[in-house]
XYZ file of C-alpha atoms in Angstrom:
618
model
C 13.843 14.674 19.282
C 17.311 14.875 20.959
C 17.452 11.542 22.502
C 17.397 8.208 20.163
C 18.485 4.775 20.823
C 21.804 3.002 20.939
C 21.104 1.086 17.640
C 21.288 4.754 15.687
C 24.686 4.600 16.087
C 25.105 1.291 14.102
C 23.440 3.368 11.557
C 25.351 6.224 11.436
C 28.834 4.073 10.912
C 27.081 1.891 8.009
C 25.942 5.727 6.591
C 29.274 6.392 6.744
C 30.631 3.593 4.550
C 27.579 4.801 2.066
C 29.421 8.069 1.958
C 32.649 6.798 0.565
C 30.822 5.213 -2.421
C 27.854 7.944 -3.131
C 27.789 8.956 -6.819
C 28.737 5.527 -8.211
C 25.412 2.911 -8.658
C 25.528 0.202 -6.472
C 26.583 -3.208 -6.989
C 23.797 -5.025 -5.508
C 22.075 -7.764 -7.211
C 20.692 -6.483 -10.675
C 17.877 -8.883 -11.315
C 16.555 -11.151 -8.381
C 17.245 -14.690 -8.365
C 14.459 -16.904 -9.295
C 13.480 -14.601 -12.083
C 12.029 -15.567 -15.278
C 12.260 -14.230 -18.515
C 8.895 -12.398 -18.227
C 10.109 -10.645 -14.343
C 11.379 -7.386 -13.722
C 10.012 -5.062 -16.435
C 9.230 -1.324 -15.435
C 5.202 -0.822 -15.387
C 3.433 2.097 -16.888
C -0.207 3.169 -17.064
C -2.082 1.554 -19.742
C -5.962 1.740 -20.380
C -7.000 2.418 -16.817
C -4.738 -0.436 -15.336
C -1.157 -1.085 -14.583
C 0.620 -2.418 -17.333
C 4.185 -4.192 -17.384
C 6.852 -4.771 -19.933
C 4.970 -7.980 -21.583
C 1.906 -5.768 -21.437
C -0.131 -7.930 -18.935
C -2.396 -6.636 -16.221
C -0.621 -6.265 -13.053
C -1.842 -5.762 -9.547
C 0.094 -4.720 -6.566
C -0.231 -5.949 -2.919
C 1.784 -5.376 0.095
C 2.334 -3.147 2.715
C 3.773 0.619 4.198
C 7.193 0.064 5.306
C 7.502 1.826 7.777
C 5.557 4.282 10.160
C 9.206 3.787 12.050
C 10.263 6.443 9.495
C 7.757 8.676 11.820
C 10.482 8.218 14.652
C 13.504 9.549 15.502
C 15.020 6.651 16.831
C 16.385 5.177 13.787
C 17.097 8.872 11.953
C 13.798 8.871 10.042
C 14.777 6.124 8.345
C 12.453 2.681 8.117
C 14.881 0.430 9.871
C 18.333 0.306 11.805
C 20.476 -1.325 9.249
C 20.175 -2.675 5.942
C 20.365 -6.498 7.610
C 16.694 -5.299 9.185
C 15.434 -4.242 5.941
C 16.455 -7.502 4.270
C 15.189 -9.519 7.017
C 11.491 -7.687 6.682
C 11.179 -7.988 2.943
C 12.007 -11.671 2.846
C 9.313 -12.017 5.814
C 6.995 -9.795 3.661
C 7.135 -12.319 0.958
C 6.968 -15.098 2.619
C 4.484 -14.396 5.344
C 2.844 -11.412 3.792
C 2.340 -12.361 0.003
C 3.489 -9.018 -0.872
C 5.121 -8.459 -4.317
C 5.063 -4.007 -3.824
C 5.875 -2.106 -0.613
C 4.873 1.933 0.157
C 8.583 3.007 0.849
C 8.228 6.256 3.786
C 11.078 9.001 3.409
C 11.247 11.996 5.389
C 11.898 15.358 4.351
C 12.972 16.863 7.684
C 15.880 14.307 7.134
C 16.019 14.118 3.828
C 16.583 18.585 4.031
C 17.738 19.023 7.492
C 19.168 22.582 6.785
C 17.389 24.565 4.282
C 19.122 24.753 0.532
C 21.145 21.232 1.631
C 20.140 17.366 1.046
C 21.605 15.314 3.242
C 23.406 12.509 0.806
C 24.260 10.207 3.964
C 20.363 9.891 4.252
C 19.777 9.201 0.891
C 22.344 6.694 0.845
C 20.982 4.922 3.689
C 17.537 5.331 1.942
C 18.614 3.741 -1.041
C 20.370 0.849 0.548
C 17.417 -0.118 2.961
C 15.072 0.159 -0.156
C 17.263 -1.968 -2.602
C 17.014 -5.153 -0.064
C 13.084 -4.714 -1.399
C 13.955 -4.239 -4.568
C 16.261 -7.583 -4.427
C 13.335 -9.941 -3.192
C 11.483 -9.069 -6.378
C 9.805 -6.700 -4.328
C 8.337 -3.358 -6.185
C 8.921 0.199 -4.179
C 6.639 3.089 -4.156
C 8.992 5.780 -2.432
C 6.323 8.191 -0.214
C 7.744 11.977 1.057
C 5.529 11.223 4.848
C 3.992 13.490 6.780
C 1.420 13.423 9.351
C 0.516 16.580 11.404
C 2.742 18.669 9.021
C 5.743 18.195 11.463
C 7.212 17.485 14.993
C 8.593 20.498 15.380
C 5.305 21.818 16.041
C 5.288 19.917 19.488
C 7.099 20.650 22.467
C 8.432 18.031 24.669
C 4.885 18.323 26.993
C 2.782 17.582 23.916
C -0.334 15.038 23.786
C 0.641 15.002 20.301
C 3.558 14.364 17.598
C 3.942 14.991 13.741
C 6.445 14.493 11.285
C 7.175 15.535 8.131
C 8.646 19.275 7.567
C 12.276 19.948 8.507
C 12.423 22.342 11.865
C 13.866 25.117 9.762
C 10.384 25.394 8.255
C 8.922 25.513 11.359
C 11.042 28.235 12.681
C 9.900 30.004 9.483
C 6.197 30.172 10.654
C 5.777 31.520 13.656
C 3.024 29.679 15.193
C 1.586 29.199 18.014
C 1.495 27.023 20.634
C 0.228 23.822 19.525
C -3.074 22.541 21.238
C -6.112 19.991 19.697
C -8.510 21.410 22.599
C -10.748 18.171 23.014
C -9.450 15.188 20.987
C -10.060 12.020 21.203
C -8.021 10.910 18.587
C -4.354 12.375 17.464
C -5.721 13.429 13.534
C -8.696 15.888 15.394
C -5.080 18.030 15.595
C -5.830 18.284 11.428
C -8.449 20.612 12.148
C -8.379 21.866 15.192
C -5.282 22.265 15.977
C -4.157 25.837 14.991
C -0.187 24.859 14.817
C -0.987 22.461 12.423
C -3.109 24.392 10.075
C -1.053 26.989 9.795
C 1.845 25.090 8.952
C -0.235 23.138 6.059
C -1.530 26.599 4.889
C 1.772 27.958 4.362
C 2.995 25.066 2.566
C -0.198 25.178 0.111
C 0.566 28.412 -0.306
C 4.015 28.570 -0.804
C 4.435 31.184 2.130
C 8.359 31.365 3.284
C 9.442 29.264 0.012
C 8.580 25.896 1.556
C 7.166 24.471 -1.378
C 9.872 25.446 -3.539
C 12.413 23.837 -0.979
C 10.088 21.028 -0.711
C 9.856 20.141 -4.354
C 13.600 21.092 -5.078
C 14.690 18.362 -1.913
C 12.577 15.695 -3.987
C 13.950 16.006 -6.947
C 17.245 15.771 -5.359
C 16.106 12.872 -3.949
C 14.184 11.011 -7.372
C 17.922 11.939 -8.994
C 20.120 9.958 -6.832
C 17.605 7.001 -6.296
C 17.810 7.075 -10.487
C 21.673 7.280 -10.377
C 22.425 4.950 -7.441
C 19.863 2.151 -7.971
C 20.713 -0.139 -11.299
C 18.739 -0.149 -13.955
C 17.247 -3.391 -13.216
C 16.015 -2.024 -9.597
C 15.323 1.260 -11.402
C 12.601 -1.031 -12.907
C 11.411 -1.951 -9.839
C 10.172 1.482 -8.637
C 6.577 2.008 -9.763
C 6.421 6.155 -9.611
C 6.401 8.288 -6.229
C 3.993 9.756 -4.124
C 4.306 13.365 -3.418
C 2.853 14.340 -0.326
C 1.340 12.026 2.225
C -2.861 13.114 3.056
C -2.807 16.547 1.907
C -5.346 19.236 3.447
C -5.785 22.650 3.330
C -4.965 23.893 6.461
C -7.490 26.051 6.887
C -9.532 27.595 3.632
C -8.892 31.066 2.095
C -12.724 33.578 2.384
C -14.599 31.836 -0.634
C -12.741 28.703 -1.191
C -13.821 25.336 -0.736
C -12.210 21.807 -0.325
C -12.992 21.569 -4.280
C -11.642 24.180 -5.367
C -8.828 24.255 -2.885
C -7.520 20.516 -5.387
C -8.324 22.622 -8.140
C -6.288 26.132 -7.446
C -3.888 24.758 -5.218
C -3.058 20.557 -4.841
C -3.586 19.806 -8.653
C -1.094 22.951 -9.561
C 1.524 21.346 -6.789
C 1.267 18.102 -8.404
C 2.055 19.731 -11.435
C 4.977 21.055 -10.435
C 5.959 17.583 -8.932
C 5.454 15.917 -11.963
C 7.749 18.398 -13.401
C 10.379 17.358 -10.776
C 9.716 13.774 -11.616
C 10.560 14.141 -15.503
C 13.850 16.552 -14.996
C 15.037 13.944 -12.413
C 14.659 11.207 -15.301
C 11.846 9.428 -13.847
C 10.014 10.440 -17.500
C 8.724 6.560 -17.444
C 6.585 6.928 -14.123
C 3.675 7.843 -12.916
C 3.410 10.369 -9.735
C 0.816 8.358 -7.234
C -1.415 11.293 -6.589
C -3.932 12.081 -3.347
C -6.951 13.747 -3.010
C -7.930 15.705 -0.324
C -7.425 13.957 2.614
C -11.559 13.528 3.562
C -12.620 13.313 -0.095
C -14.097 10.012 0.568
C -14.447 10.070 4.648
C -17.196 7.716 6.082
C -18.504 9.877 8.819
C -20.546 12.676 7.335
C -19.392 15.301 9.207
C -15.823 15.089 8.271
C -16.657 14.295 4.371
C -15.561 17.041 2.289
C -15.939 17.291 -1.306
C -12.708 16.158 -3.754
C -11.295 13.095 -5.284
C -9.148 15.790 -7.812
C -12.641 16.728 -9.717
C -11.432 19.250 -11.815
C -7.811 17.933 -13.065
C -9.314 16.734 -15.900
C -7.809 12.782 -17.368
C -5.270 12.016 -15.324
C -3.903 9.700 -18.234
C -1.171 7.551 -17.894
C 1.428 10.153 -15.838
C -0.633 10.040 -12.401
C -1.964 7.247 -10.802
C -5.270 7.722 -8.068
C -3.772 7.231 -4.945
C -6.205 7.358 -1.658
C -6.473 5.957 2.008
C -9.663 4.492 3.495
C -10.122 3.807 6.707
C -13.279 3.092 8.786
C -13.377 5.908 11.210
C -16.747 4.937 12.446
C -15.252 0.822 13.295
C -12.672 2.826 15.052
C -14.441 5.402 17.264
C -16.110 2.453 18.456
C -19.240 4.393 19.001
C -20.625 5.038 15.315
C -20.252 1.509 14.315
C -21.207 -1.370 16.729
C -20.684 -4.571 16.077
C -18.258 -5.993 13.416
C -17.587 -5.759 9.735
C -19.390 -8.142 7.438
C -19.788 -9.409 3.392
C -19.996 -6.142 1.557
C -19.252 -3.814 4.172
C -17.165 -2.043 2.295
C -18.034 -2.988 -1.573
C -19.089 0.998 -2.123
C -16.434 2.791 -0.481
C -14.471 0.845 -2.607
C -16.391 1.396 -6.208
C -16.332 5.454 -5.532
C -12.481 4.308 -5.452
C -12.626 2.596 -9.003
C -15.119 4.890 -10.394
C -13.310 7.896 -9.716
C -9.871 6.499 -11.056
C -11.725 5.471 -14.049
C -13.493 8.764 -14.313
C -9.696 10.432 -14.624
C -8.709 7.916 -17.088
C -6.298 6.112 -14.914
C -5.768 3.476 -12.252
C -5.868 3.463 -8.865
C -4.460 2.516 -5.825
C -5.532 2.543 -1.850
C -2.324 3.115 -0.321
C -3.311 2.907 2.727
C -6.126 0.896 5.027
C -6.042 -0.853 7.778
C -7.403 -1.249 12.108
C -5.854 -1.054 15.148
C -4.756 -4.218 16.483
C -4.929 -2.809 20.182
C -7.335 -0.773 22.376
C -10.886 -0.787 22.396
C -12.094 -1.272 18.699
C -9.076 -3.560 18.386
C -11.684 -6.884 18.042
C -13.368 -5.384 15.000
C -9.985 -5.705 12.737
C -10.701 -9.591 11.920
C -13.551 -8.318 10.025
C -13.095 -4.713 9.085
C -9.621 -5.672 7.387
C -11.130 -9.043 5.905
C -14.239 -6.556 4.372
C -11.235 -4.174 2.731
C -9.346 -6.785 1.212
C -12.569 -8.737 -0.028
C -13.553 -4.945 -1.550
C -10.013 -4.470 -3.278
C -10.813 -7.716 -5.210
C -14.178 -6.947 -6.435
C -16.623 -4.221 -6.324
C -19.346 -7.016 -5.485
C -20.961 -8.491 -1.719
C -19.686 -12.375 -1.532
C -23.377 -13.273 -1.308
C -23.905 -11.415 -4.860
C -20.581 -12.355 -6.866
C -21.550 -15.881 -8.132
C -24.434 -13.893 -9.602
C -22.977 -11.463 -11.491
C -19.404 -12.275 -11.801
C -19.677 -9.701 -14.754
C -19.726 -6.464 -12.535
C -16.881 -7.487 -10.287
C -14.994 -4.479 -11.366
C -11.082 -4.384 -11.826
C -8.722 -5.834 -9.096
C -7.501 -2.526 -6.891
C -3.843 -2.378 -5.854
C -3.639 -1.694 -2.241
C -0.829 -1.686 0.422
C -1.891 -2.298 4.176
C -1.070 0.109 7.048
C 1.934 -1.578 8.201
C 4.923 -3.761 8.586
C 6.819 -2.763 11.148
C 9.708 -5.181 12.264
C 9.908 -3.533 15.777
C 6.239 -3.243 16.665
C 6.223 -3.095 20.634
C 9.568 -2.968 20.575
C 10.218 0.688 20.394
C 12.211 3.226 22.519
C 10.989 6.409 21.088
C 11.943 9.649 23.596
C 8.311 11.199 22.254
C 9.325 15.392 21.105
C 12.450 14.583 22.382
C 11.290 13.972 25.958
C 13.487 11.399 27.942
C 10.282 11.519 30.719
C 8.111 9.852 27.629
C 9.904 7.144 25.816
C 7.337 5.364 23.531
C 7.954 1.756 23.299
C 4.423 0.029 22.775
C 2.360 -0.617 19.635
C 4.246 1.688 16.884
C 5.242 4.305 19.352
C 3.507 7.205 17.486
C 0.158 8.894 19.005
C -1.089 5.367 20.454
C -1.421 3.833 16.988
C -0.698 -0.091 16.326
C -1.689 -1.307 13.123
C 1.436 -3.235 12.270
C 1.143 -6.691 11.220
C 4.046 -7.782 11.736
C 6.681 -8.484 14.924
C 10.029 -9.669 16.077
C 9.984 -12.331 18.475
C 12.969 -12.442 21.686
C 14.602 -14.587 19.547
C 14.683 -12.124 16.057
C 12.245 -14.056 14.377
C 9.578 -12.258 12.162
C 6.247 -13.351 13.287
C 2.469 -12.335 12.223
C 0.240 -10.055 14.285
C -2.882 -11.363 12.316
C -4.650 -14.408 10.710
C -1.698 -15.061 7.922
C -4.939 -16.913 6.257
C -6.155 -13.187 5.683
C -2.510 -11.701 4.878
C -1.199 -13.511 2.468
C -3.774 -13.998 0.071
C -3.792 -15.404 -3.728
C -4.302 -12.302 -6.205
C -3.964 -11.758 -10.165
C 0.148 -10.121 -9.752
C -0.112 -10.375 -13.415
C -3.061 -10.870 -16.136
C -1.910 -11.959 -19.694
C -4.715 -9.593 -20.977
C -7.803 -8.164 -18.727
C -9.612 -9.749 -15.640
C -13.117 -10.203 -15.949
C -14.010 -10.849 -12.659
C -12.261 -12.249 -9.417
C -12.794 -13.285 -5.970
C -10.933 -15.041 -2.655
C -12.117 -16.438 0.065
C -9.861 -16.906 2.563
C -11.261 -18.620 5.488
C -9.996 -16.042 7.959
C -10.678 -16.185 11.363
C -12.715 -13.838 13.961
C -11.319 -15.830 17.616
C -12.394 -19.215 16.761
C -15.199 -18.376 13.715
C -14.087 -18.908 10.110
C -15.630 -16.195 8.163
C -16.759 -17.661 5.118
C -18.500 -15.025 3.485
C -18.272 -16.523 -0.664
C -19.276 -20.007 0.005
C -19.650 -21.701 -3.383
C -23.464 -21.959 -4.535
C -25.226 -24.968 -4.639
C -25.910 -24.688 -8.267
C -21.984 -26.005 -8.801
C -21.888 -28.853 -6.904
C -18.945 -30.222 -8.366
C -16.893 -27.319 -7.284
C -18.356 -26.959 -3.979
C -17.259 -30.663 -3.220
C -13.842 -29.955 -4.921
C -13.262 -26.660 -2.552
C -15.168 -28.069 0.830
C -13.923 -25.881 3.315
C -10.968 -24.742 2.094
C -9.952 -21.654 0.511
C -9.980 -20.614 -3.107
C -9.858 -18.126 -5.510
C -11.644 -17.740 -9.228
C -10.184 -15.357 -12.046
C -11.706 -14.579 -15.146
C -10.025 -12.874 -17.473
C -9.990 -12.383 -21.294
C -6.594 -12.941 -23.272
C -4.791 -10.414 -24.706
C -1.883 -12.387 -26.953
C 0.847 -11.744 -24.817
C 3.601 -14.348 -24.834
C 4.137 -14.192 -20.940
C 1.353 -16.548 -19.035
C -0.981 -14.698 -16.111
C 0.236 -15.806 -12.757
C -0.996 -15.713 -9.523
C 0.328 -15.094 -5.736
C 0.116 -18.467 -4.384
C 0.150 -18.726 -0.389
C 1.928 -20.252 1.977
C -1.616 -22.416 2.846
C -1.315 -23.480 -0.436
C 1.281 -26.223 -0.779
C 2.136 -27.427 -4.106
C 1.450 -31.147 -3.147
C -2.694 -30.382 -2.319
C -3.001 -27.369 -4.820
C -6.173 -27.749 -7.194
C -6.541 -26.160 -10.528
C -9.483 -26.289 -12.380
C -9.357 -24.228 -15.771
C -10.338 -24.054 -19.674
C -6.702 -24.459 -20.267
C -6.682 -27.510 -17.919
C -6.848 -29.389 -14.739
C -4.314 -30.402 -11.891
C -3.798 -32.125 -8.545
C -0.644 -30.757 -7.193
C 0.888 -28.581 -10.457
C 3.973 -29.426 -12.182
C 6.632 -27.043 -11.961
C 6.053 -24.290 -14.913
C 7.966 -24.903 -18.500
C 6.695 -23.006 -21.195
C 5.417 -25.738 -22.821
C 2.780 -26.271 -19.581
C -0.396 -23.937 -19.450
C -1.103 -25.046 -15.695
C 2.829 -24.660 -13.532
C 3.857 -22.995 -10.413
C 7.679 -21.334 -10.113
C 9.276 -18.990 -7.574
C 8.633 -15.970 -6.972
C 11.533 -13.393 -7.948
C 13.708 -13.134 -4.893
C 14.514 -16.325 -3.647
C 12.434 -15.808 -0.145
C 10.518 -18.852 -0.750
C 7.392 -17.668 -2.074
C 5.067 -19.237 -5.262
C 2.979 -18.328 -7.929
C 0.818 -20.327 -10.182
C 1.748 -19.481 -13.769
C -1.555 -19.825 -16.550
C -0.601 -19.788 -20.341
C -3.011 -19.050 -23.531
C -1.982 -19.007 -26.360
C -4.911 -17.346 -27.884
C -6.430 -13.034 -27.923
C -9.995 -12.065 -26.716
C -10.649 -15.316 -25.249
C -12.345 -15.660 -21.925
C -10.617 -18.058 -19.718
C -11.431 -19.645 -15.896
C -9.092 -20.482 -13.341
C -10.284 -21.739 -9.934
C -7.489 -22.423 -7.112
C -8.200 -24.170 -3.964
C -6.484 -26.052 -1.281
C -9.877 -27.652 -0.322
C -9.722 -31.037 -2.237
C -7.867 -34.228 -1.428
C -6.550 -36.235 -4.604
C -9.844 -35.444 -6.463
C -10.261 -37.492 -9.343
C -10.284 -37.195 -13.020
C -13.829 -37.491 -12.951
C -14.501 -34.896 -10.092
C -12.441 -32.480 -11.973
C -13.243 -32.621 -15.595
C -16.876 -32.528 -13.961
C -16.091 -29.050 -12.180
C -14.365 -27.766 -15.086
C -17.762 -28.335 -17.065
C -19.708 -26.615 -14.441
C -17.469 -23.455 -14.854
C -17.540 -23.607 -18.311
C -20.947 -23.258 -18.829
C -21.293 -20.770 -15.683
C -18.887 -18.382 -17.639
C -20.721 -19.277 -20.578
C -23.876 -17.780 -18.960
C -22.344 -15.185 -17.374
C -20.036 -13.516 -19.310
């Protein structure tokens, strides 16, 4: 695309001023205010889990910032000036309860003439992703693509892509692009001829591309390492390689199995390769499966999940998407989402990562939050989240707390400041300018907009959004479980209520929300804390544990097991800190916002009830 907005030029003086500085580390803020001792550490894989620097248990929640990186407008970069970017990850903390954000780059920008890296982008890259990194926010960078690349559509297209520079789409020679009968923009994956020729030649390293590909991002993982400090060095988890790989089309004899085996397992070889000579040793490469490996319509499943890699081990991480193509045909699926709708989509996730002797994340689910299925994402997105905490229904989890499964890291499909807000000239056609939803092939899924006045304001129920979860576990969670409350219209979906059998805690948590963690110590000196959300207030925050009770916490010291502090980054945001003092203990925490100035009585009588449930149960 030709044509972008007025803003790009703001963005093209600040990349200028990068210019002037590039090959010197910047001298943003190092560690982010509000920190603690225990903050900041790089993670690694450990034992099937994420581990960081104190060796607790860490889980990561947040968001993909942003599918604006699809556009032109802004220069394939996520927002129009590093002001924007600090603006959305304060709002992510605040409103979001984030603590990690999928970071979209773009290699047509990132390579824009074949053999040379364009430094002004990376600059502007690595500005806009240190105003994350400052809020205490963690960054997996992601080399996008959807479509294989715009370049493949002309300015009449249906369609648009992104992704591949247009010098490797002059390389190809393909023809004219055209999906025949779709419905939806990804039928172009495998019907579109364009598009699976393109992916084929990648996969195959026809014309170089891959080589170019993998030299650009190693380019790229080198000056992120020598232009972030170490302390937001820390900050980035590993990187994702390649955004929803697929085949293309199959060579005679091959199958999507064996295509991960012979050809996407050998590329992330190579990337991992890249990663280490680029000094990024210390991380893990966040790797994806075929992109229908776990589809929910039968006909599209294909066979994958990286069977035949072997243990993944602690350098790769299982990274997948799920989304619920039948909620969102709107034909295959009537009705909404309910308890457990998604509890084994969800284990195959955990299963397989554990399976390949690693840990895994689903970096990307999600609805739209316009058009015809739109009224299904109250419940479809409450049944993902309520599956990323445990493996088990709502109705079953009080049960057998024991099976919950680990805590999945996940990061929503999206936050996009300018959500409706667009002015996107679609292939470059001034005729077509794309301003609704996120301005790419109809979708809306952010959660987030700007208001007329700049504010940043929530697209959905902020009591499903931000959302207490285990950031970090001072040894390994047993079991855990949220319910939020959320809303469908005017219905609170209460699909965990608290069983009858605890009637103590059911009159402590009424109709409020609340979480329960249990998790068995593991000696570290740094306590487990928890996201705490805005809906939780200090002042009428209950906390019922083995290591004690409170009515509105005290603020933490490390002489006080039960304490809430700051999150890093000085947006505003909370977390209740928990501290043992003890190894191979099990240990309770229930959090709720339910309960009015219980009493002494009402508490120590709640804690005994989830004593002895542990005590049965675990």
């Amino acid at each position: 695309m030709t044509t972008v907005r007025a803003r790009l030029i703001v963005v093209l003086v600040v990349l200028c001023g990068f210019l002037a500085v590039a090959g010197a580390p910047s001298a943003a803020a190092a560690t982010p205010t509000d920190s603690l001792w225990f903050d900041g550490t790089s993670l690694t894989v450990r034992n099937g889990r994420f581990v960081d620097g104190q060796g607790r248990e860490v889980v990561l929640r947040g968001y993909n910032v942003s599918g604006e990186t699809k556009l032109e407008e802004n220069g394939g970069l996520p927002f129009a000036s590093v002001a924007d970017a600090r603006k959305s990850a304060t709002a992510l903390r605040a409103l979001g309860g984030g603590d990690a954000v999928r970071f979209l780059l773009s290699w047509a920008h990132a390579e824009p003439v074949r053999g040379q890296v364009d430094t002004a982008y990376l600059a502007a890259v690595t500005a806009q992703m240190q105003a994350f990194l400052d809020a205490g926010i963690r960054v997996l960078p992601d080399f996008h693509q959807d479509l294989y690349s715009r370049y493949l559509f002309g300015q009449g297209s249906w369609y648009t892509g992104d992704g591949a520079p247009q010098w490797a789409v002059a390389l190809g020679g393909y023809p004219a692009e055209s999906c025949g009968i779709c419905l939806f923009w990804g039928q172009n994956i495998t019907q579109n001829a364009a598009v699976q020729k393109g992916q084929y030649d990648f996969w195959h390293d026809n014309h170089g591309l891959q080589d170019a590909f993998l030299a650009t991002a190693q380019t790229t993982m080198a000056y992120l390492a020598g232009h972030l400090t170490s302390d937001e060095f820390a900050g980035v988890v590993g990187f994702d390689p390649y955004n929803e790989p697929y085949a293309g089309t199959y060579d005679s004899g091959q199958t999507s199995r064996t295509w991960e085996r012979d050809l996407l397992w050998p590329f992330y070889q190579r990337f991992r390769d890249r990663m280490d000579a680029a000094g990024w040793s210390a991380k893990p490469a966040l790797v994806e499966p075929n992109l229908f490996w776990n589809a929910n319509i039968g006909t599209q499943k294909q066979e994958g999940g990286l069977l035949d890699a072997g243990t993944l081990g602690s350098r790769y991480v299982f990274n997948t998407h799920f989304y619920d193509q039948k909620a969102i045909s709107g034909i295959l699926m009537w009705g909404n989402a309910s308890d457990g709708q998604y509890s084994t989509d969800f284990g195959t996730v955990r299963d397989r990562a554990a399976a390949a002797g690693t840990t895994a994340i689903v970096s990307e689910f999600g609805h739209p939050l316009s058009g015809t299925t739109a009224g299904k994402a109250p419940t479809v997105d409450k049944a993902m989240y309520q599956a990323l905490d445990s493996r088990l229904t709502g109705a079953a989890w009080w049960s057998a707390p024991a099976s919950s499964g680990p805590v999945l890291s996940g990061t929503q499909w999206q936050w996009d400041l300018y959500s409706g807000r667009h002015h996107e000239p679609m292939n470059g056609n001034p005729g077509k300018v794309r301003t609704s939803g996120d301005a790419w092939n109809d979708e809306d899924l952010s959660a987030v907009a700007m208001n007329d006045s700049g504010a940043v304001t929530l697209r959905q129920d902020a009591r499903l959004l931000d959302r207490i979860y285990p950031a970090a576990t001072s040894g390994s969670t047993l079991a855990f479980t949220y319910e939020d409350r959320s809303r469908d219209g005017s219905t609170t979906l209460t699909w965990n209520p608290v069983p009858g059998s605890l009637p103590n805690v059911a009159a402590l948590v009424g109709s409020g929300q609340y979480a329960v963690q249990v998790w068995r110590s593991g000696g570290a000196a740094a306590p487990t804390e928890l996201h705490l959300p805005a809906s939780f207030p200090t002042a009428s925050t209950t906390v019922v544990s083995d290591l004690g009770t409170a009515y509105a916490p005290p603020s933490y010291t490390s002489s006080t097991p039960i304490g809430v502090a700051p999150e890093p980054g000085g947006t505003g945001s909370r977390r209740l800190l928990l501290a043992d003092a003890d190894s191979g203990v099990p240990h309770f925490a229930l959090v709720t916002n339910g309960a009015t100035a219980p009493g002494a009585d009402r508490l120590n009588a709640a804690r005994a009830e989830l004593a002895a449930w542990v005590a049965a149960r675990f």
